[in-house]
Coordinates of N, CA and C in Angstrom, one line a residue:
X153 N -13.1 39.3 6.6 CA -13.3 38.0 5.7 C -14.3 37.2 6.5
X154 N -15.2 36.7 5.8 CA -16.3 35.8 6.3 C -15.7 34.5 5.9
X155 N -16.3 33.3 6.6 CA -16.0 32.0 6.1 C -16.9 30.9 6.5
X156 N -16.5 29.7 6.4 CA -17.3 28.7 6.8 C -16.7 27.5 7.6
X157 N -17.3 26.8 8.4 CA -16.8 25.6 9.2 C -17.7 24.4 8.6
X158 N -16.9 23.5 8.0 CA -17.7 22.3 7.6 C -17.6 21.2 8.3
X159 N -18.6 20.6 8.7 CA -18.5 19.5 9.7 C -18.7 18.2 9.1
X160 N -18.1 17.2 9.7 CA -18.2 15.8 9.3 C -17.8 15.6 7.8
X161 N -16.7 16.0 7.2 CA -16.4 15.6 5.9 C -16.0 14.2 5.8
X162 N -16.2 13.5 4.6 CA -15.9 12.2 4.4 C -14.3 12.0 4.6
X163 N -13.9 11.0 5.1 CA -12.4 10.7 5.4 C -12.1 9.4 4.7
X164 N -10.7 9.4 4.3 CA -10.2 8.2 3.8 C -10.4 7.0 4.8
X165 N -10.4 5.8 4.3 CA -10.5 4.6 5.2 C -9.4 4.4 6.0
X166 N -9.7 4.2 7.3 CA -8.7 4.1 8.3 C -7.6 2.9 8.1
X167 N -8.0 1.8 7.3 CA -7.0 0.8 7.0 C -6.0 1.3 6.0
X168 N -6.5 2.1 5.0 CA -5.6 2.5 4.1 C -4.5 3.5 4.6
X169 N -5.1 4.4 5.6 CA -4.2 5.4 6.3 C -3.2 4.6 7.1
X170 N -3.5 3.6 7.8 CA -2.5 2.8 8.6 C -1.5 2.1 7.6
X171 N -1.9 1.7 6.6 CA -0.9 1.0 5.6 C -0.1 2.1 5.1
X172 N -0.4 3.2 4.7 CA 0.4 4.2 4.1 C 1.4 4.7 4.9
X173 N 1.1 4.7 6.2 CA 2.0 5.3 7.4 C 3.2 4.4 7.5
X174 N 3.1 3.0 7.1 CA 4.2 2.2 7.1 C 5.2 2.3 6.0
X175 N 4.7 3.0 4.9 CA 5.6 3.2 3.7 C 6.5 4.4 3.7
X176 N 5.9 5.4 4.2 CA 6.5 6.8 4.3 C 6.6 7.7 3.1
X177 N 7.0 8.9 3.2 CA 6.9 9.9 2.2 C 7.5 9.4 0.8
X178 N 8.8 9.3 0.8 CA 9.4 8.9 -0.4 C 8.8 7.8 -1.1
X179 N 8.5 6.8 -0.4 CA 8.0 5.5 -1.3 C 6.8 5.8 -1.9
X180 N 5.8 6.4 -1.0 CA 4.5 6.8 -1.6 C 4.5 7.7 -2.8
X181 N 5.3 8.7 -2.6 CA 5.5 9.7 -3.6 C 6.0 9.2 -4.9
X182 N 7.1 8.2 -4.8 CA 7.5 7.6 -6.0 C 6.4 6.7 -6.6
X183 N 5.8 5.9 -5.7 CA 4.7 5.0 -6.1 C 3.6 5.7 -6.9
X184 N 3.3 6.9 -6.6 CA 2.2 7.7 -7.3 C 2.7 8.6 -8.3
X185 N 3.7 8.2 -8.9 CA 4.4 8.8 -10.0 C 5.0 10.3 -9.6
X186 N 5.4 10.4 -8.5 CA 6.3 11.8 -7.9 C 5.0 12.8 -8.0
X187 N 3.9 12.5 -7.4 CA 2.9 13.5 -7.1 C 2.6 13.6 -5.7
X188 N 1.9 14.9 -5.3 CA 1.7 15.0 -3.9 C 2.5 15.5 -3.0
X189 N 3.8 15.9 -3.2 CA 4.7 16.4 -2.3 C 4.6 17.7 -2.1
X190 N 4.5 18.3 -0.8 CA 4.3 19.6 -0.4 C 5.6 20.5 -0.5
X191 N 6.6 20.0 -0.9 CA 7.8 20.8 -1.1 C 8.6 20.8 0.0
X192 N 9.9 21.3 -0.1 CA 11.0 21.3 0.8 C 10.9 22.3 2.0
X193 N 9.8 23.2 2.0 CA 9.7 24.3 2.8 C 9.2 23.8 4.3
X194 N 8.4 22.7 4.1 CA 7.9 22.1 5.4 C 8.8 21.3 6.1
X195 N 9.4 21.6 7.3 CA 10.3 20.8 8.0 C 9.9 20.3 9.3
X196 N 10.3 19.2 9.8 CA 10.0 18.7 11.1 C 10.6 19.3 12.3
X197 N 9.9 19.6 13.3 CA 10.6 20.1 14.5 C 11.3 19.0 15.3
X198 N 11.0 17.9 14.9 CA 11.5 16.5 15.7 C 12.0 15.7 14.6
X199 N 12.8 14.6 15.2 CA 13.4 13.5 14.1 C 12.8 12.2 14.5
X200 N 13.0 11.3 13.4 CA 12.6 9.8 13.4 C 11.2 9.6 14.0
X201 N 10.3 10.5 13.3 CA 8.9 10.3 13.4 C 8.2 10.3 12.1
X202 N 7.3 9.3 12.0 CA 6.5 9.1 10.7 C 5.1 9.0 11.1
X203 N 4.1 9.7 10.4 CA 2.8 9.6 10.7 C 1.8 9.7 9.4
X204 N 0.9 9.3 9.5 CA -0.3 9.4 8.6 C -1.5 9.7 9.1
X205 N -2.4 10.4 8.5 CA -3.7 10.6 9.1 C -4.6 11.5 8.1
X206 N -5.8 11.6 8.5 CA -6.7 12.3 7.5 C -6.9 13.8 7.9
X207 N -6.8 14.5 6.9 CA -6.7 16.0 7.0 C -7.8 16.7 7.5
X208 N -7.7 17.5 8.4 CA -8.6 18.6 8.9 C -7.9 19.9 8.5
X209 N -8.6 20.9 7.7 CA -7.9 21.9 7.1 C -8.3 23.2 7.8
X210 N -7.6 24.2 8.0 CA -7.9 25.4 8.7 C -7.2 26.6 7.7
X211 N -8.0 27.4 7.3 CA -7.5 28.5 6.5 C -7.7 29.8 7.3
X212 N -6.5 30.5 7.7 CA -6.6 31.6 8.7 C -6.0 32.7 8.1
X213 N -6.2 34.0 8.6 CA -5.9 35.2 8.2 C -4.2 35.4 8.9
X214 N -3.3 35.8 8.1 CA -1.9 36.1 8.6 C -2.0 36.6 10.0
X215 N -1.2 36.1 10.9 CA -1.2 36.6 12.4 C -2.3 36.3 13.1
X216 N -3.1 35.4 12.8 CA -4.5 35.4 13.3 C -4.8 33.8 13.5
X217 N -4.9 33.3 14.8 CA -5.1 31.9 14.9 C -6.5 31.4 15.3
X218 N -7.5 32.3 15.1 CA -8.9 32.1 15.4 C -9.4 30.9 15.0
X219 N -9.1 30.5 13.6 CA -9.7 29.3 13.0 C -9.0 28.1 13.4
X220 N -7.8 28.2 14.0 CA -7.3 27.0 14.7 C -8.2 26.5 15.8
X221 N -8.7 27.5 16.6 CA -9.5 27.2 17.7 C -10.8 26.6 17.2
X222 N -11.4 27.0 16.0 CA -12.4 26.3 15.5 C -12.1 25.0 14.9
X223 N -11.0 24.8 14.5 CA -10.7 23.6 13.7 C -10.5 22.5 14.8
X224 N -9.9 22.8 16.0 CA -9.8 21.8 17.0 C -11.1 21.1 17.4
X225 N -12.2 21.8 17.2 CA -13.6 21.0 17.5 C -13.9 20.0 16.4
X226 N -13.4 20.2 15.2 CA -13.8 19.5 14.1 C -12.8 18.3 14.1
X227 N -11.6 18.2 15.0 CA -10.9 17.2 14.8 C -11.2 16.0 15.5
X228 N -10.7 14.9 15.0 CA -11.2 13.5 15.6 C -9.9 12.5 15.6
X229 N -10.0 11.4 16.3 CA -9.0 10.5 16.3 C -8.5 10.2 14.9
X230 N -7.2 10.1 14.8 CA -6.7 9.8 13.7 C -6.4 10.9 12.5
X231 N -7.0 12.1 13.0 CA -6.8 13.2 12.1 C -5.4 13.8 12.2
X232 N -4.9 14.7 11.2 CA -3.9 15.6 11.1 C -4.3 17.0 10.8
X233 N -4.0 17.9 11.6 CA -4.4 19.2 11.3 C -3.6 20.0 10.3
X234 N -4.0 20.6 9.4 CA -3.2 21.2 8.2 C -3.7 22.8 8.2
X235 N -2.9 23.6 8.6 CA -3.1 25.1 8.7 C -2.3 25.8 7.5
X236 N -3.1 26.7 6.9 CA -2.3 27.8 6.1 C -3.0 29.0 6.2
X237 N -2.4 30.0 5.5 CA -3.1 31.4 5.8 C -3.3 32.0 4.3
X238 N -4.1 32.9 4.4 CA -4.6 33.6 3.0 C -3.4 34.4 2.3
X239 N -2.3 34.6 2.9 CA -1.1 35.2 2.3 C 0.0 34.9 3.2
X240 N 1.3 35.0 2.7 CA 2.4 34.6 3.6 C 2.5 34.9 4.9
X241 N 2.9 34.0 5.8 CA 3.0 34.4 7.3 C 3.9 33.5 8.0
X242 N 4.8 34.0 8.8 CA 5.7 33.2 9.5 C 5.5 33.4 11.1
X243 N 4.4 34.0 11.5 CA 4.2 34.2 13.0 C 3.9 32.8 13.6
X244 N 4.1 32.8 14.9 CA 3.9 31.5 15.7 C 2.3 31.2 16.0
X245 N 1.7 30.7 15.0 CA 0.3 30.6 15.1 C -0.2 29.5 16.1
X246 N 0.8 28.5 16.3 CA 0.5 27.2 17.1 C 1.6 27.0 18.2
X247 N 1.0 26.5 19.3 CA 2.2 26.1 20.4 C 1.6 25.1 21.3
X248 N 2.1 24.9 22.3 CA 1.8 23.8 23.4 C 0.2 23.7 23.9
X249 N -0.3 24.7 24.0 CA -1.6 24.7 24.5 C -2.7 24.1 23.4
X250 N -2.5 24.4 22.1 CA -3.3 23.8 21.0 C -2.8 22.2 20.9
X251 N -1.6 22.0 21.1 CA -1.2 20.6 21.0 C -1.8 19.8 22.1
X252 N -2.0 20.4 23.3 CA -2.5 19.6 24.5 C -4.0 19.3 24.0
X253 N -4.8 20.3 23.5 CA -6.0 20.1 23.3 C -6.2 19.1 22.1
X254 N -5.4 19.1 21.0 CA -5.5 18.3 20.0 C -5.1 16.8 20.4
X255 N -4.0 16.7 21.1 CA -3.6 15.4 21.7 C -4.7 14.7 22.4
X256 N -5.4 15.4 23.1 CA -6.7 14.9 23.9 C -7.7 14.3 22.9
X257 N -7.8 14.9 21.7 CA -8.7 14.4 20.8 C -8.1 13.2 19.8
X258 N -7.0 12.8 20.2 CA -6.5 11.8 19.4 C -5.8 12.2 17.9
X259 N -5.5 13.4 17.8 CA -5.0 14.0 16.6 C -3.5 13.6 16.7
X260 N -3.1 13.2 15.4 CA -1.8 12.6 15.2 C -0.5 13.6 15.0
X261 N -0.9 14.9 14.7 CA 0.1 15.8 14.4 C -0.3 17.0 13.7
X262 N 0.4 17.9 13.4 CA 0.3 19.3 12.7 C 1.3 19.5 11.5
X263 N 0.5 19.9 10.5 CA 1.3 20.4 9.3 C 0.9 21.9 9.0
X264 N 1.8 22.9 9.3 CA 1.4 24.2 9.2 C 2.4 25.0 8.4
X265 N 1.8 25.7 7.5 CA 2.5 26.5 6.4 C 2.8 27.9 6.8
X266 N 2.9 28.0 8.2 CA 3.4 29.3 8.8 C 4.5 29.0 9.9
X267 N 4.3 29.7 11.0 CA 5.2 29.4 12.1 C 4.6 28.6 13.2
X268 N 5.5 28.0 14.1 CA 5.1 27.3 15.3 C 6.0 27.7 16.5
X269 N 5.5 27.6 17.7 CA 6.4 28.0 18.8 C 6.2 26.9 20.0
X270 N 6.9 27.1 21.1 CA 6.9 26.0 22.1 C 7.6 24.8 21.5
X271 N 8.6 24.8 20.9 CA 9.0 23.6 20.1 C 9.5 22.6 21.1
X272 N 10.4 22.9 22.1 CA 10.8 22.2 23.2 C 9.7 21.4 23.8
X273 N 8.7 22.2 24.3 CA 7.5 21.5 24.8 C 6.9 20.5 23.9
X274 N 6.6 21.0 22.7 CA 6.0 20.0 21.7 C 6.8 18.7 21.5
X275 N 8.2 18.7 21.5 CA 8.9 17.4 21.4 C 8.7 16.7 22.7
X276 N 8.6 17.3 23.8 CA 8.6 16.8 25.2 C 7.3 16.0 25.2
X277 N 6.2 16.5 24.6 CA 4.9 15.9 24.9 C 4.8 14.9 23.7
X278 N 5.6 14.8 22.7 CA 5.5 13.9 21.7 C 4.3 14.3 20.7
X279 N 4.2 15.5 20.4 CA 3.4 15.9 19.4 C 4.1 16.3 18.3
X280 N 4.0 15.6 17.2 CA 4.9 16.0 15.9 C 4.3 17.2 15.1
X281 N 5.2 18.0 14.7 CA 4.8 19.0 13.8 C 5.8 19.3 12.9
X282 N 5.3 19.7 11.5 CA 5.9 20.1 10.3 C 5.6 21.4 10.0
X283 N 6.5 22.4 10.1 CA 6.2 23.7 9.8 C 7.1 24.6 8.8
X284 N 6.7 25.7 8.4 CA 7.6 26.4 7.4 C 8.3 27.5 8.0
X285 N 8.2 27.7 9.5 CA 9.0 28.4 10.3 C 8.8 28.2 11.8
X286 N 9.7 28.6 12.6 CA 9.8 28.6 13.9 C 9.8 30.0 14.4
X287 N 8.7 30.5 15.1 CA 8.8 31.9 15.6 C 8.0 32.0 16.9
X288 N 8.6 32.8 17.8 CA 7.8 33.0 19.1 C 6.8 34.3 18.8
X289 N 6.7 34.8 17.8 CA 5.9 35.9 17.4 C 4.4 35.6 17.7
X290 N 3.6 36.2 18.5 CA 2.3 35.9 19.0 C 1.3 36.3 17.9
X291 N 0.0 36.0 18.0 CA -1.0 36.4 17.2 C -2.3 36.9 17.7
X292 N -3.3 37.2 17.0 CA -4.6 37.6 17.5 C -5.6 36.6 17.1
X293 N -6.7 36.9 17.6 CA -7.9 36.0 17.3 C -9.1 37.0 16.9
X294 N -9.1 37.5 15.7 CA -9.9 38.6 15.4 C -10.5 38.5 14.0
X295 N -10.2 37.6 13.2 CA -10.6 37.5 11.7 C -11.1 36.2 11.5
X296 N -12.3 36.2 10.7 CA -13.0 35.0 10.3 C -12.1 34.2 9.2
X297 N -12.2 33.0 9.2 CA -11.5 32.1 8.2 C -12.5 30.9 7.8
X298 N -11.9 29.9 7.5 CA -12.8 28.6 7.2 C -11.9 27.3 7.8
X299 N -12.7 26.3 8.0 CA -12.2 25.1 8.4 C -13.0 24.0 7.5
X300 N -12.1 23.0 7.3 CA -12.5 21.9 6.3 C -13.1 22.4 5.0
X301 N -12.2 23.3 4.2 CA -12.4 23.5 2.9 C -11.1 23.2 2.3
X302 N -11.1 23.2 0.8 CA -9.8 22.7 0.2 C -9.0 24.0 0.3
X303 N -7.6 23.6 0.7 CA -6.5 24.6 0.7 C -5.3 24.1 -0.1
X304 N -4.6 25.0 -0.5 CA -3.3 24.8 -1.2 C -2.0 25.1 -0.3
X305 N -1.1 24.0 -0.2 CA 0.0 24.0 0.6 C 1.2 23.6 -0.3
X306 N 2.2 24.4 -0.6 CA 3.4 23.9 -1.5 C 2.8 23.5 -2.8
X307 N 1.9 24.3 -3.4 CA 1.4 23.9 -4.8 C 0.6 22.7 -4.9
X308 N 0.1 22.1 -3.7 CA -0.7 20.8 -3.7 C -2.1 21.2 -3.1
X309 N -3.1 20.9 -3.7 CA -4.4 21.0 -3.2 C -4.7 19.9 -2.1
X310 N -5.1 20.2 -0.8 CA -5.5 19.4 0.2 C -7.0 19.6 0.5
X311 N -7.7 18.4 0.3 CA -9.2 18.5 0.8 C -9.3 17.7 2.1
X312 N -10.3 18.3 2.8 CA -10.5 17.6 4.2 C -10.7 16.0 3.8
X313 N -10.3 15.1 4.8 CA -10.4 13.9 4.6 C -9.3 13.1 3.6
X314 N -8.4 13.9 3.1 CA -7.4 13.5 2.2 C -6.4 12.8 3.3
X315 N -5.5 11.9 2.7 CA -4.4 11.3 3.7 C -3.2 12.2 3.6
X316 N -2.7 12.6 4.8 CA -1.4 13.3 4.9 C -0.4 12.4 5.4
X317 N 0.7 12.2 4.8 CA 1.8 11.4 5.3 C 3.0 12.4 5.5
X318 N 3.6 12.2 6.7 CA 4.8 13.1 7.1 C 5.9 12.3 7.8
X319 N 7.2 12.6 7.5 CA 8.2 12.1 8.1 C 9.4 13.0 8.0
X320 N 10.7 12.3 8.1 CA 11.8 13.2 8.0 C 12.1 13.7 6.7
X321 N 11.5 13.1 5.6 CA 11.8 13.5 4.2 C 10.9 14.7 3.8
X322 N 9.8 15.0 4.7 CA 8.8 15.9 4.2 C 7.4 15.5 4.4
X323 N 6.5 16.1 3.6 CA 5.1 16.0 3.8 C 4.4 15.8 2.4
X324 N 3.5 14.8 2.3 CA 2.7 14.8 1.1 C 1.3 14.5 1.4
X325 N 0.6 14.7 0.3 CA -1.0 14.4 0.3 C -1.4 13.3 -0.6
X326 N -2.2 12.4 -0.2 CA -2.8 11.4 -1.2 C -4.2 11.7 -1.2
X327 N -4.9 12.2 -2.4 CA -6.4 12.2 -2.4 C -7.2 11.1 -1.8
X328 N -8.2 11.5 -1.0 CA -8.9 10.5 -0.4 C -9.3 9.2 -1.4
X329 N -9.7 9.7 -2.5 CA -10.2 8.7 -3.6 C -9.2 7.7 -3.9
X330 N -7.9 8.2 -3.8 CA -6.7 7.4 -4.4 C -6.1 6.6 -3.2
X331 N -6.7 6.7 -2.1 CA -5.9 6.0 -0.9 C -5.7 4.3 -1.1
X332 N -6.7 3.8 -1.7 CA -6.5 2.3 -1.8 C -5.5 2.1 -3.0
X333 N -5.7 3.0 -4.0 CA -4.6 2.9 -5.0 C -3.2 3.1 -4.6
X334 N -3.1 4.0 -3.7 CA -1.8 4.4 -3.2 C -1.1 3.2 -2.3
X335 N -2.0 2.6 -1.8 CA -1.5 1.3 -0.8 C -0.8 0.2 -1.9
X336 N -1.7 0.0 -2.8 CA -1.4 -1.2 -3.8 C 0.1 -0.8 -4.4
X337 N 0.1 0.6 -5.0 CA 1.2 1.0 -5.5 C 2.5 1.1 -4.7
X338 N 2.2 1.5 -3.6 CA 3.4 1.5 -2.5 C 3.9 0.0 -2.3
X339 N 3.0 -0.8 -2.1 CA 3.3 -2.3 -1.9 C 4.3 -2.8 -2.9
X340 N 3.8 -2.4 -4.2 CA 4.7 -2.9 -5.3 C 6.0 -2.3 -5.4
X341 N 5.9 -0.9 -5.1 CA 7.3 -0.1 -5.1 C 8.1 -0.7 -4.1
X342 N 7.7 -1.0 -2.9 CA 8.4 -1.6 -1.8 C 9.1 -3.0 -2.2
X343 N 8.4 -3.8 -2.9 CA 8.8 -5.1 -3.4 C 9.9 -4.9 -4.3
X344 N 9.7 -3.9 -5.2 CA 10.9 -3.8 -6.2 C 12.1 -3.0 -5.5
X345 N 11.8 -2.3 -4.6 CA 13.2 -1.7 -3.9 C 13.9 -2.8 -3.0
X346 N 13.1 -3.7 -2.5 CA 13.8 -4.8 -1.7 C 14.6 -5.7 -2.6
X347 N 13.9 -5.9 -3.8 CA 14.6 -6.8 -4.9 C 16.0 -6.1 -5.2
X348 N 15.9 -4.9 -5.4 CA 17.2 -4.1 -5.8 C 18.1 -4.0 -4.6
X349 N 17.6 -4.0 -3.5 CA 18.6 -3.9 -2.3 C 19.3 -5.2 -2.2
X350 N 18.7 -6.4 -2.4 CA 19.3 -7.5 -2.2 C 20.2 -7.7 -3.3
X351 N 20.0 -7.2 -4.5 CA 20.9 -7.3 -5.8 C 22.3 -6.5 -5.5
X352 N 21.9 -5.3 -4.7 CA 23.1 -4.4 -4.6 C 23.9 -5.0 -3.6
X353 N 23.3 -5.6 -2.4 CA 24.1 -6.2 -1.4 C 24.8 -7.3 -1.9
X354 N 24.4 -7.9 -3.1 CA 25.1 -9.1 -3.7 C 26.2 -8.6 -4.6
X355 N 26.4 -7.2 -4.9 CA 27.2 -6.8 -5.7 C 26.8 -6.2 -7.0
X356 N 25.6 -6.4 -7.4 CA 25.2 -5.8 -8.8 C 25.2 -4.3 -8.7
X357 N 25.6 -3.7 -9.8 CA 25.6 -2.4 -10.1 C 24.3 -1.8 -10.6
X358 N 23.8 -0.6 -10.2 CA 22.7 0.2 -10.7 C 22.8 0.3 -12.2
X359 N 24.0 0.4 -12.7 CA 24.2 0.5 -14.2 C 23.7 -0.6 -14.9
X360 N 24.0 -1.7 -14.5 CA 23.4 -3.0 -15.0 C 22.0 -3.3 -14.5
X361 N 21.7 -3.3 -13.5 CA 20.3 -3.6 -12.9 C 19.2 -2.8 -13.7
X362 N 19.6 -1.4 -13.8 CA 18.5 -0.5 -14.5 C 18.7 -0.2 -16.0
X363 N 19.7 -0.9 -16.6 CA 19.9 -0.9 -18.0 C 20.5 0.6 -18.3
X364 N 21.4 1.2 -17.4 CA 21.7 2.3 -17.5 C 22.9 2.7 -18.5
X365 N 23.7 1.5 -18.8 CA 24.7 1.5 -19.7 C 24.4 2.0 -21.0
X366 N 23.1 1.5 -21.3 CA 22.6 1.9 -22.8 C 22.1 3.2 -22.8
X367 N 21.7 3.8 -21.6 CA 21.3 5.2 -21.5 C 22.5 6.1 -21.6
X368 N 23.7 5.8 -21.0 CA 25.1 6.6 -21.2 C 25.4 6.6 -22.6
X369 N 25.3 5.3 -23.2 CA 25.8 5.2 -24.6 C 24.8 6.1 -25.5
X370 N 23.5 6.1 -25.3 CA 22.7 7.0 -26.1 C 23.0 8.5 -25.9
X371 N 23.4 8.8 -24.9 CA 23.5 10.4 -24.5 C 25.0 10.6 -24.8
X372 N 25.8 9.7 -25.4 CA 27.1 9.9 -25.9 C 28.2 10.1 -24.7
X373 N 27.8 9.5 -23.6 CA 28.9 9.4 -22.6 C 29.7 8.1 -22.9
X374 N 31.0 8.4 -22.9 CA 31.9 7.3 -23.2 C 33.0 7.1 -22.1
X375 N 33.7 6.0 -22.1 CA 34.6 5.6 -21.1 C 36.1 5.9 -21.7
X376 N 37.0 6.3 -21.0 CA 38.3 6.6 -21.3 C 39.2 6.1 -20.2
X377 N 40.3 5.6 -20.5 CA 41.3 5.4 -19.6 C 41.8 6.7 -19.0
X378 N 42.6 6.8 -17.9 CA 43.1 8.1 -17.5 C 44.2 8.6 -18.4
X379 N 45.1 7.7 -19.0 CA 46.0 8.1 -19.9 C 45.4 8.7 -21.2
X380 N 44.3 8.1 -21.7 CA 43.6 8.8 -22.8 C 43.0 10.1 -22.3
X381 N 42.4 10.2 -21.3 CA 41.8 11.4 -20.9 C 42.8 12.5 -20.7
X382 N 44.1 12.1 -20.1 CA 45.1 13.3 -20.1 C 45.5 13.6 -21.4
X383 N 45.7 12.7 -22.3 CA 46.2 12.9 -23.7 C 45.3 13.9 -24.4
X384 N 43.8 13.5 -24.2 CA 43.0 14.4 -24.9 C 42.9 15.6 -24.4
X385 N 43.0 15.9 -22.9 CA 42.9 17.1 -22.2 C 44.0 18.0 -22.7
X386 N 45.2 17.4 -22.7 CA 46.5 18.2 -23.1 C 46.3 18.7 -24.5
X387 N 45.8 17.8 -25.4 CA 45.7 18.2 -26.8 C 44.8 19.2 -27.0
X388 N 43.6 19.3 -26.2 CA 42.7 20.6 -26.3 C 43.2 21.7 -25.8
X389 N 44.0 21.5 -24.7 CA 44.7 22.7 -24.1 C 45.6 23.4 -25.1
X390 N 46.3 22.6 -26.0 CA 47.2 23.1 -26.8 C 46.5 23.9 -28.0
X391 N 45.3 23.5 -28.3 CA 44.4 24.3 -29.2 C 43.7 25.4 -28.5
X392 N 43.8 25.5 -27.1 CA 43.0 26.5 -26.4 C 41.7 26.2 -26.0
X393 N 41.5 25.0 -26.0 CA 40.1 24.5 -25.6 C 39.9 24.1 -24.3
X394 N 40.9 23.4 -23.7 CA 40.8 22.9 -22.3 C 42.1 23.1 -21.6
X395 N 42.0 22.7 -20.2 CA 43.1 22.9 -19.4 C 44.2 22.0 -19.6
X396 N 45.4 22.2 -19.2 CA 46.5 21.2 -19.3 C 46.5 20.5 -18.1
X397 N 46.4 19.0 -18.3 CA 46.2 18.1 -17.1 C 47.5 17.3 -17.2
X398 N 48.3 17.4 -16.0 CA 49.6 16.8 -15.9 C 49.3 15.3 -15.3
X399 N 50.4 14.7 -15.0 CA 50.4 13.2 -14.5 C 49.6 13.3 -13.1
X400 N 49.6 14.3 -12.4 CA 49.0 14.5 -11.2 C 47.6 14.7 -11.2
X401 N 47.1 15.0 -12.4 CA 45.7 15.2 -12.5 C 45.3 16.7 -12.3
X402 N 46.5 17.6 -12.1 CA 46.1 19.1 -11.8 C 46.5 19.9 -13.1
X403 N 45.8 21.0 -13.3 CA 46.1 21.8 -14.3 C 47.3 22.7 -14.1

């Protein structure tokens, strides 16, 4: 397998990246019409950490971390390294030594669609990682791949320079060209959520705030007293339709 190492790709504006870091994955995902989420398979090896940065991508051969070595050279302050393989792999492609080199370059973390190892050491050194697996299985350095090319993780295309946001809820990508739009949309979403939070704290129900009573009625969902429900359930039971519900609520 031959490949290419692309140098100095354009990156999202640093001020947009910093702003998005403050909102977190769930808020930005909702603000962008529920797009960009890399799925539930990527999980953090740590807790209570939220980061955002610009993507440097590495496309590796399964069981081979040669291109991660090449990617380290292309990483700069504020980046997040995103690693995937040409076919499924759970081997431990990344560990403490890689993290030491990346931390020295100001890299904010790793998103890897394979395995990671040295997790205790990574947590101790404060280098955040989101991975699809944890595995002590080692790798070789024998096959060419690519760095800073578009890759697909969790069904989402990630281009070098795109914004990666990661926290306890998962990982998402914001296309570089949409970073400013994402900031504005997330700001509006946060303001809306804060208004709802205050309303709920004051006793308002979501059914009323979001007009969901009308939705329930449109869907044919109706209210019954317990006595009406028991009577209806027993009537159905007599015709062989439903269970017999007694006063205790048990069949």
